PDB file of C-alpha atoms in Angstrom:
ATOM      1  CA  MET A   1     -29.414   4.488  -3.935  1.00 81.00           C
ATOM      2  CA  THR A   2     -25.682   3.971  -3.670  1.00 92.00           C
ATOM      3  CA  VAL A   3     -23.307   2.805  -0.984  1.00 88.00           C
ATOM      4  CA  THR A   4     -20.257   4.490   0.524  1.00 85.00           C
ATOM      5  CA  VAL A   5     -17.038   2.565   1.108  1.00 87.00           C
ATOM      6  CA  THR A   6     -16.269   3.149   4.778  1.00 89.00           C
ATOM      7  CA  HIS A   7     -13.209   0.941   5.226  1.00 93.00           C
ATOM      8  CA  ILE A   8     -10.836  -1.159   3.183  1.00 95.00           C
ATOM      9  CA  THR A   9     -10.340  -4.204   5.372  1.00 95.00           C
ATOM     10  CA  ILE A  10      -7.257  -6.409   5.097  1.00 95.00           C
ATOM     11  CA  ASP A  11      -7.084  -9.855   6.681  1.00 94.00           C
ATOM     12  CA  SER A  12      -3.937 -10.297   8.738  1.00 95.00           C
ATOM     13  CA  GLU A  13      -2.035 -12.656  10.999  1.00 95.00           C
ATOM     14  CA  ASP A  14      -0.691  -9.676  13.009  1.00 96.00           C
ATOM     15  CA  PRO A  15      -2.899  -6.604  12.594  1.00 97.00           C
ATOM     16  CA  PHE A  16      -0.729  -4.376  14.753  1.00 98.00           C
ATOM     17  CA  ALA A  17       2.503  -5.108  12.883  1.00 97.00           C
ATOM     18  CA  LEU A  18       0.826  -4.835   9.470  1.00 97.00           C
ATOM     19  CA  ALA A  19      -0.795  -1.536  10.456  1.00 98.00           C
ATOM     20  CA  ARG A  20       2.613  -0.212  11.488  1.00 98.00           C
ATOM     21  CA  PHE A  21       4.021  -1.075   8.023  1.00 98.00           C
ATOM     22  CA  TRP A  22       1.092   0.636   6.250  1.00 98.00           C
ATOM     23  CA  ALA A  23       1.257   3.654   8.586  1.00 98.00           C
ATOM     24  CA  GLU A  24       4.885   4.141   7.599  1.00 97.00           C
ATOM     25  CA  ALA A  25       4.128   3.553   3.916  1.00 97.00           C
ATOM     26  CA  THR A  26       1.070   5.854   3.707  1.00 96.00           C
ATOM     27  CA  GLY A  27       1.259   8.357   6.556  1.00 96.00           C
ATOM     28  CA  TYR A  28      -2.164   7.133   7.755  1.00 97.00           C
ATOM     29  CA  LEU A  29      -2.749   7.545  11.477  1.00 97.00           C
ATOM     30  CA  GLU A  30      -4.276   5.438  14.212  1.00 96.00           C
ATOM     31  CA  ASP A  31      -7.149   6.804  16.254  1.00 93.00           C
ATOM     32  CA  PRO A  32      -5.557   8.734  19.193  1.00 91.00           C
ATOM     33  CA  ASP A  33      -8.647   7.977  21.325  1.00 93.00           C
ATOM     34  CA  GLU A  34      -8.385   4.260  20.613  1.00 94.00           C
ATOM     35  CA  PRO A  35      -4.762   3.424  19.794  1.00 96.00           C
ATOM     36  CA  ASN A  36      -3.911   0.113  18.156  1.00 97.00           C
ATOM     37  CA  GLU A  37      -2.798  -2.554  20.609  1.00 97.00           C
ATOM     38  CA  PRO A  38      -0.050  -5.126  19.885  1.00 97.00           C
ATOM     39  CA  ASP A  39      -2.315  -8.060  20.836  1.00 96.00           C
ATOM     40  CA  GLY A  40      -5.525  -6.612  19.392  1.00 96.00           C
ATOM     41  CA  ASP A  41      -7.681  -8.386  16.829  1.00 97.00           C
ATOM     42  CA  GLU A  42      -8.033  -5.210  14.756  1.00 97.00           C
ATOM     43  CA  ALA A  43      -5.878  -2.219  13.916  1.00 98.00           C
ATOM     44  CA  TYR A  44      -7.260   1.012  12.440  1.00 97.00           C
ATOM     45  CA  LEU A  45      -5.567   3.635  10.275  1.00 97.00           C
ATOM     46  CA  ALA A  46      -7.196   6.740   8.776  1.00 96.00           C
ATOM     47  CA  ALA A  47      -5.921   9.118   6.114  1.00 94.00           C
ATOM     48  CA  PRO A  48      -4.769  12.353   7.747  1.00 93.00           C
ATOM     49  CA  ASN A  49      -6.678  14.519   5.241  1.00 89.00           C
ATOM     50  CA  GLY A  50      -9.515  12.424   3.888  1.00 84.00           C
ATOM     51  CA  PRO A  51     -12.117   9.782   4.571  1.00 88.00           C
ATOM     52  CA  GLN A  52     -10.029   6.755   3.599  1.00 91.00           C
ATOM     53  CA  VAL A  53      -9.631   4.100   6.317  1.00 95.00           C
ATOM     54  CA  LEU A  54      -7.581   0.908   6.372  1.00 97.00           C
ATOM     55  CA  LEU A  55      -8.716  -1.714   8.865  1.00 97.00           C
ATOM     56  CA  PHE A  56      -6.545  -4.753   9.572  1.00 97.00           C
ATOM     57  CA  GLN A  57      -8.364  -7.708  11.144  1.00 96.00           C
ATOM     58  CA  ARG A  58      -6.850 -10.875  12.610  1.00 96.00           C
ATOM     59  CA  VAL A  59      -7.835 -14.090  10.854  1.00 94.00           C
ATOM     60  CA  PRO A  60      -6.755 -17.606  11.778  1.00 88.00           C
ATOM     61  CA  GLU A  61      -5.485 -18.618   8.331  1.00 84.00           C
ATOM     62  CA  GLY A  62      -2.539 -17.193   6.387  1.00 78.00           C
ATOM     63  CA  LYS A  63      -2.748 -15.821   2.880  1.00 78.00           C
ATOM     64  CA  SER A  64      -3.184 -18.677   0.453  1.00 82.00           C
ATOM     65  CA  GLY A  65      -3.524 -17.144  -3.031  1.00 81.00           C
ATOM     66  CA  LYS A  66      -3.514 -14.006  -5.091  1.00 81.00           C
ATOM     67  CA  ASN A  67      -5.425 -11.024  -3.723  1.00 82.00           C
ATOM     68  CA  ARG A  68      -8.806 -10.442  -5.400  1.00 82.00           C
ATOM     69  CA  VAL A  69      -8.513  -6.746  -4.486  1.00 88.00           C
ATOM     70  CA  HIS A  70      -5.323  -4.771  -4.088  1.00 92.00           C
ATOM     71  CA  LEU A  71      -4.209  -1.214  -3.449  1.00 95.00           C
ATOM     72  CA  ASP A  72      -2.464   0.930  -6.065  1.00 96.00           C
ATOM     73  CA  VAL A  73      -0.218   3.580  -4.484  1.00 97.00           C
ATOM     74  CA  ALA A  74       1.824   6.471  -5.877  1.00 96.00           C
ATOM     75  CA  PRO A  75       4.394   8.628  -4.143  1.00 96.00           C
ATOM     76  CA  THR A  76       3.507  12.216  -3.339  1.00 94.00           C
ATOM     77  CA  ASP A  77       6.932  13.757  -2.815  1.00 94.00           C
ATOM     78  CA  ARG A  78       9.439  11.572  -4.641  1.00 95.00           C
ATOM     79  CA  THR A  79       9.765   9.417  -7.731  1.00 96.00           C
ATOM     80  CA  ARG A  80       8.374   5.903  -8.094  1.00 96.00           C
ATOM     81  CA  ASP A  81      11.907   4.477  -7.996  1.00 96.00           C
ATOM     82  CA  GLU A  82      12.847   6.413  -4.888  1.00 97.00           C
ATOM     83  CA  GLU A  83       9.618   5.295  -3.220  1.00 97.00           C
ATOM     84  CA  LEU A  84      10.357   1.699  -4.192  1.00 98.00           C
ATOM     85  CA  GLU A  85      13.621   1.810  -2.232  1.00 98.00           C
ATOM     86  CA  ARG A  86      11.836   3.288   0.772  1.00 97.00           C
ATOM     87  CA  LEU A  87       9.090   0.629   0.726  1.00 98.00           C
ATOM     88  CA  LEU A  88      11.660  -2.166   0.411  1.00 98.00           C
ATOM     89  CA  GLY A  89      13.404  -0.712   3.482  1.00 98.00           C
ATOM     90  CA  LEU A  90      10.087  -0.870   5.373  1.00 97.00           C
ATOM     91  CA  GLY A  91       9.743  -4.592   4.623  1.00 98.00           C
ATOM     92  CA  ALA A  92       7.968  -4.819   1.249  1.00 98.00           C
ATOM     93  CA  SER A  93       9.232  -7.185  -1.409  1.00 98.00           C
ATOM     94  CA  VAL A  94       9.142  -7.067  -5.191  1.00 98.00           C
ATOM     95  CA  LEU A  95       6.851  -9.636  -6.831  1.00 97.00           C
ATOM     96  CA  GLN A  96       7.011  -8.321 -10.402  1.00 97.00           C
ATOM     97  CA  ASP A  97       8.818  -5.388 -11.992  1.00 98.00           C
ATOM     98  CA  ARG A  98       6.666  -3.889 -14.753  1.00 97.00           C
ATOM     99  CA  ARG A  99       8.746  -0.726 -15.269  1.00 96.00           C
ATOM    100  CA  GLU A 100       9.535   0.132 -18.889  1.00 94.00           C
ATOM    101  CA  GLU A 101      12.712   1.653 -20.325  1.00 91.00           C
ATOM    102  CA  ASP A 102      10.789   4.826 -21.171  1.00 90.00           C
ATOM    103  CA  GLY A 103       9.967   5.417 -17.464  1.00 90.00           C
ATOM    104  CA  THR A 104       6.358   4.204 -17.586  1.00 93.00           C
ATOM    105  CA  GLY A 105       5.064   1.133 -15.772  1.00 95.00           C
ATOM    106  CA  TRP A 106       4.716   0.019 -12.201  1.00 97.00           C
ATOM    107  CA  VAL A 107       6.070  -2.443  -9.626  1.00 98.00           C
ATOM    108  CA  VAL A 108       3.985  -5.172  -8.009  1.00 97.00           C
ATOM    109  CA  LEU A 109       5.020  -5.482  -4.379  1.00 97.00           C
ATOM    110  CA  ALA A 110       3.982  -7.529  -1.337  1.00 96.00           C
ATOM    111  CA  ASP A 111       3.615  -6.143   2.157  1.00 97.00           C
ATOM    112  CA  PRO A 112       5.247  -8.084   5.044  1.00 96.00           C
ATOM    113  CA  GLU A 113       2.316 -10.563   5.093  1.00 95.00           C
ATOM    114  CA  GLY A 114       2.316 -11.099   1.346  1.00 94.00           C
ATOM    115  CA  ASN A 115      -0.608  -8.888   0.357  1.00 94.00           C
ATOM    116  CA  GLU A 116      -0.007  -7.530  -3.148  1.00 95.00           C
ATOM    117  CA  PHE A 117      -0.040  -3.853  -4.013  1.00 96.00           C
ATOM    118  CA  CYS A 118       1.161  -1.860  -6.979  1.00 97.00           C
ATOM    119  CA  LEU A 119       3.491   1.122  -6.910  1.00 97.00           C
ATOM    120  CA  GLU A 120       2.812   3.548  -9.755  1.00 97.00           C
ATOM    121  CA  ARG A 121       4.600   6.698 -10.910  1.00 96.00           C
ATOM    122  CA  SER A 122       4.067   9.926  -9.024  1.00 94.00           C
ATOM    123  CA  GLU A 123       1.644  12.544 -10.350  1.00 93.00           C
ATOM    124  CA  ALA A 124       4.656  14.665 -11.368  1.00 91.00           C
ATOM    125  CA  GLU A 125       6.153  11.754 -13.284  1.00 92.00           C
ATOM    126  CA  ARG A 126       2.849  11.047 -15.045  1.00 90.00           C
ATOM    127  CA  ALA A 127       2.698  14.695 -16.150  1.00 90.00           C
ATOM    128  CA  GLU A 128       6.115  14.478 -17.852  1.00 83.00           C
ATOM    129  CA  PRO A 129       6.215  13.511 -21.518  1.00 78.00           C
ATOM    130  CA  VAL A 130       7.139   9.873 -22.055  1.00 74.00           C
ATOM    131  CA  GLN A 131      10.641   9.472 -23.482  1.00 69.00           C
ATOM    132  CA  PRO A 132      10.606   7.130 -26.458  1.00 66.00           C
ATOM    133  CA  THR A 133      13.035   4.261 -26.248  1.00 62.00           C
ATOM    134  CA  THR A 134      15.577   3.775 -28.978  1.00 61.00           C
ATOM    135  CA  SER A 135      16.546   0.417 -30.319  1.00 56.00           C
TER     136      SER A 135
END
């Protein structure tokens, strides 16, 4: 027997606002039959072309430490660095820049409520040969 992951649930102070950030970041959609409500205790987003679901649930306490689980994301139609600028414009912040001079690496970000996530290179960038750095 195995289990199936049905939702990735993220604790939140404001599920509606956080779901709006992640909807803009990912292109995930709310359920048109049960739209997210600004004062609701939960907000739901589903991938437009797959089974992935993000569920944001209201909790009374704020974030107090490092996430034990985080999302890794990669752009689909732009470079990692272009996506970084877009995510910063949506309200993300940089926690740690792990990009290397040769173009590899990632950026550790926080969403508007401080939940960490990593931005990796796009599939196209990962397919390109790594350029060695010169010293």
